[in-house]
Coordinates of N, CA and C in Angstrom, one line a residue:
X1 N 0.8 -1.1 0.0 CA -0.1 -0.1 0.0 C 0.7 1.3 0.2
X2 N 2.0 1.5 1.0 CA 2.8 2.6 0.7 C 3.6 2.6 -0.5
X3 N 3.9 1.6 -1.2 CA 4.6 1.7 -2.5 C 3.7 2.2 -3.4
X4 N 2.5 1.8 -3.7 CA 1.7 2.7 -4.7 C 1.2 4.0 -4.3
X5 N 1.1 4.2 -3.0 CA 1.0 5.8 -2.5 C 2.1 6.6 -3.2
X6 N 3.6 5.9 -2.9 CA 4.7 6.7 -3.4 C 4.7 7.0 -4.7
X7 N 4.2 6.1 -5.5 CA 4.0 6.2 -7.3 C 3.2 7.0 -7.5
X8 N 1.8 7.2 -7.1 CA 1.0 8.0 -7.2 C 1.2 9.6 -6.7
X9 N 2.3 9.7 -5.6 CA 2.6 11.1 -5.5 C 3.6 11.6 -6.4
X10 N 4.5 10.9 -7.0 CA 5.8 11.2 -7.7 C 4.7 11.6 -9.1
X11 N 4.1 11.0 -9.5 CA 3.3 11.2 -10.5 C 2.4 12.2 -10.5
X12 N 1.9 12.4 -9.4 CA 1.0 13.8 -9.4 C 2.1 15.0 -9.3
X13 N 3.1 14.7 -8.5 CA 4.3 15.9 -8.6 C 4.8 16.5 -9.7
X14 N 5.1 15.2 -10.7 CA 5.8 15.6 -11.9 C 4.7 16.0 -13.0
X15 N 3.4 15.7 -12.9 CA 2.4 16.3 -13.8 C 2.0 17.8 -13.5
X16 N 1.9 18.1 -11.9 CA 1.8 19.2 -11.4 C 3.0 20.5 -11.9
X17 N 4.6 19.8 -11.8 CA 5.5 20.5 -12.3 C 5.5 21.0 -13.8
X18 N 5.0 20.0 -14.7 CA 4.9 20.1 -16.2 C 3.9 21.4 -16.3
X19 N 2.6 21.2 -15.6 CA 1.4 22.2 -16.0 C 2.2 23.5 -15.3
X20 N 2.6 23.7 -14.3 CA 3.5 25.1 -13.8 C 4.3 25.7 -14.7
X21 N 5.1 24.8 -15.3 CA 6.0 25.3 -16.1 C 5.4 25.7 -17.5
X22 N 4.2 24.9 -18.0 CA 3.6 25.7 -18.9 C 2.9 26.9 -19.1
X23 N 2.3 26.8 -17.7 CA 1.8 28.1 -17.4 C 2.8 29.2 -17.1
X24 N 3.8 29.1 -16.5 CA 4.8 30.3 -16.7 C 5.1 30.6 -18.0
X25 N 5.3 29.6 -18.7 CA 6.1 29.9 -20.0 C 4.8 30.8 -20.9
X26 N 3.6 30.4 -20.8 CA 2.7 31.2 -21.4 C 2.6 32.4 -20.7
X27 N 3.0 32.5 -19.6 CA 2.7 34.3 -19.0 C 4.1 35.0 -19.0
X28 N 5.2 34.4 -18.9 CA 6.3 35.0 -18.8 C 7.5 34.7 -19.8
X29 N 7.1 33.8 -20.7 CA 7.9 33.3 -22.1 C 8.2 34.8 -22.9
X30 N 9.3 34.4 -24.0 CA 9.5 35.5 -24.8 C 8.4 36.2 -25.4
X31 N 7.6 35.4 -25.8 CA 6.1 35.9 -26.4 C 5.1 35.8 -25.5
X32 N 5.4 35.7 -24.3 CA 4.4 35.4 -23.4 C 3.1 36.6 -23.1
X33 N 2.3 36.4 -22.5 CA 1.1 37.3 -22.5 C 1.8 38.8 -21.7
X34 N 2.5 38.6 -20.8 CA 2.9 39.7 -20.1 C 3.7 40.7 -21.2
X35 N 4.4 40.0 -21.8 CA 5.7 40.8 -22.6 C 4.6 41.3 -23.6
X36 N 3.5 40.6 -24.2 CA 2.8 41.2 -25.2 C 2.1 42.5 -24.5
X37 N 1.7 42.6 -23.6 CA 1.1 43.9 -22.8 C 2.0 44.8 -22.7
X38 N 3.4 44.5 -22.2 CA 4.5 45.7 -22.3 C 4.4 46.2 -23.3
X39 N 4.6 45.3 -24.7 CA 5.0 46.0 -25.9 C 3.9 46.9 -26.3
X40 N 2.5 46.4 -26.2 CA 1.2 47.3 -26.5 C 1.4 48.5 -25.6
X41 N 1.7 48.5 -24.6 CA 1.7 49.8 -23.6 C 2.6 50.5 -24.1
X42 N 4.2 50.0 -24.7 CA 4.9 51.1 -25.2 C 4.8 51.3 -26.4
X43 N 3.9 50.8 -27.2 CA 3.6 51.4 -28.6 C 2.5 52.3 -28.4
X44 N 1.6 52.4 -27.3 CA 0.5 53.4 -27.6 C 1.0 54.5 -26.5
X45 N 1.8 54.6 -25.7 CA 2.4 55.7 -24.9 C 4.0 56.0 -25.1
X46 N 4.0 56.3 -26.7 CA 5.5 56.6 -27.3 C 5.7 58.1 -26.4
X47 N 4.8 58.9 -26.6 CA 4.9 60.4 -25.8 C 5.5 60.1 -24.4
X48 N 4.6 59.5 -23.5 CA 5.3 59.3 -22.0 C 6.4 58.8 -22.3
X49 N 6.9 57.9 -22.8 CA 8.3 57.2 -22.8 C 9.4 57.9 -23.1
X50 N 9.1 59.1 -24.2 CA 10.2 59.6 -24.7 C 10.6 61.0 -23.7
X51 N 9.1 61.1 -23.0 CA 9.5 62.3 -22.1 C 10.2 61.7 -20.9
X52 N 9.8 60.4 -20.6 CA 10.6 59.9 -19.4 C 12.2 59.6 -19.8
X53 N 12.7 59.2 -20.9 CA 14.0 59.4 -21.4 C 14.8 60.5 -21.3
X54 N 13.8 61.6 -21.9 CA 14.5 63.1 -21.9 C 14.5 63.6 -20.5
X55 N 14.0 63.2 -19.5 CA 14.2 63.8 -18.2 C 15.6 64.0 -17.5
X56 N 16.3 63.0 -17.9 CA 17.8 62.9 -17.3 C 18.6 63.4 -18.1
X57 N 18.4 63.9 -19.3 CA 19.4 64.5 -20.2 C 19.7 65.8 -20.2
X58 N 21.0 66.1 -19.8 CA 21.4 67.4 -19.8 C 22.1 68.0 -21.1
X59 N 21.8 69.2 -21.4 CA 21.9 69.9 -22.9 C 23.1 71.1 -22.5
X60 N 24.2 70.6 -22.9 CA 25.5 72.1 -22.5 C 25.1 72.9 -23.3
X61 N 25.0 74.1 -23.1 CA 25.0 75.5 -24.1 C 26.3 75.9 -24.3
X62 N 26.8 76.2 -25.7 CA 28.0 76.6 -26.1 C 27.8 78.1 -26.6

């Protein structure tokens, strides 16, 4: 009985790790949902991003 429970536990653990890995790849992967939303935000907020980049720029007058 104990051996059978151990096998079931290992199978459940492996399956849950595989599912967790797939979910994390969908969310955080190179073309994941989070990165797609970041790209959409950056594309629609071009002016804000350029202002943010120009805030730290110091221009010398000659």
